[in-house]
PDB file of C-alpha atoms in Angstrom:
ATOM      1  CA  MET A 254      52.800  37.909  46.148  1.00  0.00           C
ATOM      2  CA  ALA A 255      53.227  36.586  50.026  1.00  0.00           C
ATOM      3  CA  GLU A 256      50.790  34.273  50.373  1.00  0.00           C
ATOM      4  CA  HIS A 257      52.943  32.327  46.971  1.00  0.00           C
ATOM      5  CA  ARG A 258      55.591  32.724  48.733  1.00  0.00           C
ATOM      6  CA  ALA A 259      54.162  31.906  52.582  1.00  0.00           C
ATOM      7  CA  MET A 260      53.332  28.143  50.599  1.00  0.00           C
ATOM      8  CA  GLN A 261      56.237  27.655  49.129  1.00  0.00           C
ATOM      9  CA  ARG A 262      57.599  28.193  52.233  1.00  0.00           C
ATOM     10  CA  ALA A 263      55.283  25.874  54.374  1.00  0.00           C
ATOM     11  CA  ALA A 264      55.601  23.218  51.893  1.00  0.00           C
ATOM     12  CA  LEU A 265      59.344  23.519  52.065  1.00  0.00           C
ATOM     13  CA  LEU A 266      59.315  22.509  55.890  1.00  0.00           C
ATOM     14  CA  ASP A 267      56.822  19.748  55.228  1.00  0.00           C
ATOM     15  CA  ALA A 268      59.378  18.571  52.800  1.00  0.00           C
ATOM     16  CA  ALA A 269      61.940  19.296  55.720  1.00  0.00           C
ATOM     17  CA  ARG A 270      59.963  16.850  57.779  1.00  0.00           C
ATOM     18  CA  SER A 271      59.173  14.645  55.896  1.00  0.00           C
ATOM     19  CA  LEU A 272      62.459  13.968  54.418  1.00  0.00           C
ATOM     20  CA  LEU A 273      64.494  14.108  57.519  1.00  0.00           C
ATOM     21  CA  SER A 274      62.043  11.604  59.609  1.00  0.00           C
ATOM     22  CA  GLN A 275      62.745   9.453  57.237  1.00  0.00           C
ATOM     23  CA  GLY A 276      65.841   9.781  56.178  1.00  0.00           C
ATOM     24  CA  GLY A 277      67.269  11.737  59.618  1.00  0.00           C
ATOM     25  CA  THR A 278      69.928  14.930  58.749  1.00  0.00           C
ATOM     26  CA  GLU A 279      71.283  13.045  55.525  1.00  0.00           C
ATOM     27  CA  ALA A 280      68.551  12.929  53.840  1.00  0.00           C
ATOM     28  CA  LEU A 281      67.396  17.290  53.852  1.00  0.00           C
ATOM     29  CA  THR A 282      69.145  18.471  51.147  1.00  0.00           C
ATOM     30  CA  PHE A 283      68.827  21.087  49.155  1.00  0.00           C
ATOM     31  CA  PRO A 284      68.272  18.736  45.459  1.00  0.00           C
ATOM     32  CA  ALA A 285      65.885  16.581  47.201  1.00  0.00           C
ATOM     33  CA  LEU A 286      64.128  19.667  48.958  1.00  0.00           C
ATOM     34  CA  ALA A 287      63.953  21.015  45.354  1.00  0.00           C
ATOM     35  CA  GLU A 288      62.571  18.075  43.710  1.00  0.00           C
ATOM     36  CA  ARG A 289      60.109  17.102  47.026  1.00  0.00           C
ATOM     37  CA  THR A 290      58.103  20.957  46.165  1.00  0.00           C
ATOM     38  CA  GLY A 291      58.930  21.135  42.629  1.00  0.00           C
ATOM     39  CA  LEU A 292      61.323  24.404  42.445  1.00  0.00           C
ATOM     40  CA  ALA A 293      63.597  25.148  41.247  1.00  0.00           C
ATOM     41  CA  ARG A 294      67.076  24.605  44.148  1.00  0.00           C
ATOM     42  CA  SER A 295      68.438  27.634  43.477  1.00  0.00           C
ATOM     43  CA  SER A 296      64.248  28.801  44.397  1.00  0.00           C
ATOM     44  CA  VAL A 297      65.308  27.563  47.732  1.00  0.00           C
ATOM     45  CA  TYR A 298      68.243  29.364  48.528  1.00  0.00           C
ATOM     46  CA  GLU A 299      66.112  32.468  48.200  1.00  0.00           C
ATOM     47  CA  TYR A 300      64.036  30.796  51.697  1.00  0.00           C
ATOM     48  CA  PHE A 301      66.929  29.111  53.430  1.00  0.00           C
ATOM     49  CA  ARG A 302      70.318  29.864  52.559  1.00  0.00           C
ATOM     50  CA  SER A 303      71.803  27.339  54.849  1.00  0.00           C
ATOM     51  CA  ARG A 304      70.341  22.617  55.743  1.00  0.00           C
ATOM     52  CA  ALA A 305      70.629  25.114  59.234  1.00  0.00           C
ATOM     53  CA  ALA A 306      68.865  27.632  57.512  1.00  0.00           C
ATOM     54  CA  VAL A 307      65.857  25.190  57.634  1.00  0.00           C
ATOM     55  CA  VAL A 308      66.538  23.310  61.112  1.00  0.00           C
ATOM     56  CA  GLU A 309      66.138  26.422  62.615  1.00  0.00           C
ATOM     57  CA  GLU A 310      62.937  27.317  61.083  1.00  0.00           C
ATOM     58  CA  LEU A 311      61.626  24.041  61.441  1.00  0.00           C
ATOM     59  CA  CYS A 312      63.142  24.126  65.405  1.00  0.00           C
ATOM     60  CA  SER A 313      60.558  27.792  66.111  1.00  0.00           C
ATOM     61  CA  VAL A 314      57.674  26.588  64.225  1.00  0.00           C
ATOM     62  CA  ASP A 315      57.275  22.496  65.825  1.00  0.00           C
ATOM     63  CA  PHE A 316      59.079  23.226  68.534  1.00  0.00           C
ATOM     64  CA  PRO A 317      56.146  25.521  70.201  1.00  0.00           C
ATOM     65  CA  ARG A 318      52.974  23.338  68.809  1.00  0.00           C
ATOM     66  CA  TRP A 319      55.165  20.193  70.191  1.00  0.00           C
ATOM     67  CA  ALA A 320      55.542  21.391  73.943  1.00  0.00           C
ATOM     68  CA  ALA A 321      52.402  22.877  73.480  1.00  0.00           C
ATOM     69  CA  ASP A 322      50.628  20.256  73.414  1.00  0.00           C
ATOM     70  CA  ILE A 323      52.590  18.711  76.277  1.00  0.00           C
ATOM     71  CA  GLU A 324      51.637  21.426  77.942  1.00  0.00           C
ATOM     72  CA  SER A 325      47.527  21.149  76.864  1.00  0.00           C
ATOM     73  CA  ALA A 326      47.711  17.731  77.607  1.00  0.00           C
ATOM     74  CA  MET A 327      48.793  18.458  81.725  1.00  0.00           C
ATOM     75  CA  GLN A 328      46.767  21.081  82.113  1.00  0.00           C
ATOM     76  CA  GLN A 329      43.857  18.098  82.352  1.00  0.00           C
ATOM     77  CA  ALA A 330      45.489  16.221  84.953  1.00  0.00           C
ATOM     78  CA  ASP A 331      43.981  16.389  88.544  1.00  0.00           C
ATOM     79  CA  SER A 332      46.996  15.967  90.628  1.00  0.00           C
ATOM     80  CA  PRO A 333      51.087  16.022  90.669  1.00  0.00           C
ATOM     81  CA  GLU A 334      51.604  12.642  89.340  1.00  0.00           C
ATOM     82  CA  ALA A 335      48.415  12.735  86.846  1.00  0.00           C
ATOM     83  CA  LYS A 336      50.235  15.841  84.888  1.00  0.00           C
ATOM     84  CA  VAL A 337      54.404  13.795  85.631  1.00  0.00           C
ATOM     85  CA  GLU A 338      52.305  10.752  83.579  1.00  0.00           C
ATOM     86  CA  ALA A 339      50.765  13.215  81.150  1.00  0.00           C
ATOM     87  CA  TYR A 340      54.650  14.656  80.783  1.00  0.00           C
ATOM     88  CA  VAL A 341      55.854  11.104  80.017  1.00  0.00           C
ATOM     89  CA  ARG A 342      52.816   9.868  77.995  1.00  0.00           C
ATOM     90  CA  ARG A 343      52.133  12.484  75.428  1.00  0.00           C
ATOM     91  CA  GLN A 344      56.150  13.306  74.634  1.00  0.00           C
ATOM     92  CA  LEU A 345      55.707   8.690  73.768  1.00  0.00           C
ATOM     93  CA  GLU A 346      52.207   9.778  71.651  1.00  0.00           C
ATOM     94  CA  LEU A 347      53.842  12.168  69.591  1.00  0.00           C
ATOM     95  CA  VAL A 348      56.985  10.009  68.669  1.00  0.00           C
ATOM     96  CA  GLY A 349      54.865   8.870  65.234  1.00  0.00           C
ATOM     97  CA  ASP A 350      54.260  11.990  64.452  1.00  0.00           C
ATOM     98  CA  GLN A 351      55.896  13.903  61.915  1.00  0.00           C
ATOM     99  CA  ARG A 352      56.277  16.919  63.628  1.00  0.00           C
ATOM    100  CA  HIS A 353      58.812  14.767  66.307  1.00  0.00           C
ATOM    101  CA  ARG A 354      61.258  12.709  64.432  1.00  0.00           C
ATOM    102  CA  ALA A 355      61.707  15.684  62.466  1.00  0.00           C
ATOM    103  CA  VAL A 356      62.532  17.238  65.500  1.00  0.00           C
ATOM    104  CA  VAL A 357      64.266  14.008  66.899  1.00  0.00           C
ATOM    105  CA  ALA A 358      66.947  13.835  63.427  1.00  0.00           C
ATOM    106  CA  ILE A 359      67.788  17.079  64.724  1.00  0.00           C
ATOM    107  CA  SER A 360      68.165  17.165  67.836  1.00  0.00           C
ATOM    108  CA  ALA A 361      70.778  13.752  66.638  1.00  0.00           C
ATOM    109  CA  SER A 362      72.792  15.988  63.531  1.00  0.00           C
ATOM    110  CA  GLU A 363      76.025  17.917  64.117  1.00  0.00           C
ATOM    111  CA  LEU A 364      73.879  21.445  63.492  1.00  0.00           C
ATOM    112  CA  ASP A 365      74.894  24.948  63.744  1.00  0.00           C
ATOM    113  CA  ALA A 366      75.688  26.760  67.371  1.00  0.00           C
ATOM    114  CA  GLY A 367      71.774  28.863  67.129  1.00  0.00           C
ATOM    115  CA  ALA A 368      70.297  26.107  65.829  1.00  0.00           C
ATOM    116  CA  ARG A 369      71.615  24.192  68.616  1.00  0.00           C
ATOM    117  CA  GLU A 370      70.847  26.877  71.221  1.00  0.00           C
ATOM    118  CA  LYS A 371      67.524  26.759  69.629  1.00  0.00           C
ATOM    119  CA  ILE A 372      66.855  22.882  70.547  1.00  0.00           C
ATOM    120  CA  ARG A 373      68.521  23.180  73.761  1.00  0.00           C
ATOM    121  CA  ALA A 374      65.981  26.728  74.913  1.00  0.00           C
ATOM    122  CA  ALA A 375      63.177  24.543  73.406  1.00  0.00           C
ATOM    123  CA  HIS A 376      63.858  21.521  76.008  1.00  0.00           C
ATOM    124  CA  GLY A 377      65.328  24.243  78.531  1.00  0.00           C
ATOM    125  CA  GLY A 378      61.139  24.607  78.232  1.00  0.00           C
ATOM    126  CA  LEU A 379      60.244  21.013  77.921  1.00  0.00           C
ATOM    127  CA  ILE A 380      61.925  20.714  81.566  1.00  0.00           C
ATOM    128  CA  ALA A 381      60.309  23.827  83.514  1.00  0.00           C
ATOM    129  CA  MET A 382      56.842  22.429  82.291  1.00  0.00           C
ATOM    130  CA  ILE A 383      56.781  19.460  84.813  1.00  0.00           C
ATOM    131  CA  VAL A 384      59.629  20.979  88.066  1.00  0.00           C
ATOM    132  CA  GLU A 385      56.048  22.586  89.728  1.00  0.00           C
ATOM    133  CA  ALA A 386      54.569  19.346  90.073  1.00  0.00           C
ATOM    134  CA  LEU A 387      57.786  17.432  90.747  1.00  0.00           C
ATOM    135  CA  ALA A 388      58.214  19.869  93.219  1.00  0.00           C
ATOM    136  CA  ASP A 389      53.990  19.345  94.876  1.00  0.00           C
ATOM    137  CA  LEU A 390      55.768  15.769  94.730  1.00  0.00           C
ATOM    138  CA  GLY A 391      58.448  16.621  97.147  1.00  0.00           C
ATOM    139  CA  HIS A 392      61.161  16.918  95.387  1.00  0.00           C
ATOM    140  CA  ALA A 393      63.922  18.515  97.599  1.00  0.00           C
ATOM    141  CA  GLN A 394      65.750  19.150  93.561  1.00  0.00           C
ATOM    142  CA  PRO A 395      63.044  19.061  91.238  1.00  0.00           C
ATOM    143  CA  ARG A 396      65.074  20.908  88.575  1.00  0.00           C
ATOM    144  CA  LEU A 397      67.538  17.777  88.659  1.00  0.00           C
ATOM    145  CA  ALA A 398      64.727  15.428  89.223  1.00  0.00           C
ATOM    146  CA  ALA A 399      63.247  17.476  85.427  1.00  0.00           C
ATOM    147  CA  MET A 400      66.014  16.390  83.777  1.00  0.00           C
ATOM    148  CA  LEU A 401      66.506  12.873  85.262  1.00  0.00           C
ATOM    149  CA  LEU A 402      62.622  12.735  84.269  1.00  0.00           C
ATOM    150  CA  GLN A 403      63.426  13.748  80.271  1.00  0.00           C
ATOM    151  CA  GLY A 404      66.456  11.062  80.547  1.00  0.00           C
ATOM    152  CA  VAL A 405      63.576   8.832  80.956  1.00  0.00           C
ATOM    153  CA  VAL A 406      61.370   9.870  78.189  1.00  0.00           C
ATOM    154  CA  ASP A 407      64.794   9.498  75.654  1.00  0.00           C
ATOM    155  CA  ALA A 408      65.431   6.838  76.595  1.00  0.00           C
ATOM    156  CA  ALA A 409      62.008   5.920  75.887  1.00  0.00           C
ATOM    157  CA  VAL A 410      61.642   7.748  72.807  1.00  0.00           C
ATOM    158  CA  ARG A 411      64.819   6.188  70.987  1.00  0.00           C
ATOM    159  CA  ARG A 412      63.799   3.026  71.475  1.00  0.00           C
ATOM    160  CA  ILE A 413      59.996   2.831  69.708  1.00  0.00           C
ATOM    161  CA  GLU A 414      62.277   5.030  67.182  1.00  0.00           C
ATOM    162  CA  LEU A 415      64.249   1.575  66.608  1.00  0.00           C
ATOM    163  CA  GLY A 416      61.699  -0.710  66.708  1.00  0.00           C
ATOM    164  CA  ALA A 417      62.520  -2.169  69.647  1.00  0.00           C
ATOM    165  CA  ALA A 418      60.536  -5.635  70.376  1.00  0.00           C
ATOM    166  CA  GLU A 419      59.020  -4.311  72.891  1.00  0.00           C
ATOM    167  CA  ASP A 420      56.024  -2.598  71.539  1.00  0.00           C
ATOM    168  CA  PRO A 421      55.700   1.478  72.279  1.00  0.00           C
ATOM    169  CA  ALA A 422      52.186   0.961  74.481  1.00  0.00           C
ATOM    170  CA  THR A 423      55.082  -1.488  76.944  1.00  0.00           C
ATOM    171  CA  ILE A 424      57.595   0.734  76.092  1.00  0.00           C
ATOM    172  CA  THR A 425      55.734   3.554  77.655  1.00  0.00           C
ATOM    173  CA  GLN A 426      53.978   2.009  79.822  1.00  0.00           C
ATOM    174  CA  ALA A 427      57.319   1.284  81.380  1.00  0.00           C
ATOM    175  CA  ALA A 428      58.887   4.759  81.257  1.00  0.00           C
ATOM    176  CA  THR A 429      55.905   6.542  83.283  1.00  0.00           C
ATOM    177  CA  ALA A 430      55.652   3.373  86.098  1.00  0.00           C
ATOM    178  CA  MET A 431      59.624   4.682  85.917  1.00  0.00           C
ATOM    179  CA  ALA A 432      58.427   8.237  86.070  1.00  0.00           C
ATOM    180  CA  LEU A 433      55.823   7.967  89.286  1.00  0.00           C
ATOM    181  CA  ARG A 434      57.405   5.254  90.650  1.00  0.00           C
ATOM    182  CA  GLY A 435      61.575   4.922  89.961  1.00  0.00           C
ATOM    183  CA  VAL A 436      63.409   1.866  89.845  1.00  0.00           C
ATOM    184  CA  THR A 437      61.342  -0.290  92.324  1.00  0.00           C
ATOM    185  CA  GLY A 438      58.417  -0.653  89.609  1.00  0.00           C
TER     186      GLY A 438
END
């Protein structure tokens, strides 16, 4: 029974990811979740009391995986510059991933304070990963530099998500160059 419930919960989360990545937070409704999973709408409420609860669960499941993926790419880098490059590149490579698209949709949405706090904490964890590399590069304020660097990454993510005129590889190259060399190119 517990295994069956775990499978249904996982199916609901997969359906939520899919709905979020295809239609943003407006698409994440209990009727849509029920339809995608073949469960009765009343059954969806047995697992989650609200949309915010679905979002919080996705954050607690997906953000750590995503962060671990980025951290792993950085650990394979052998210099502070290579770590910065891996940090930027891996985040942008993940843009096409359904988990990432769901996270972006979640981040853009109107959420309750608990879900927003989980997202802030997860982003804080991402930023913390890069602070040491920026300190090693000689930044006097590595935490500030990390937040600004994440701003460059977030802008590149949005550009890729929008299907901008430039292809994703060009956007990734520009974001990496900006991260490593600033506006001097």
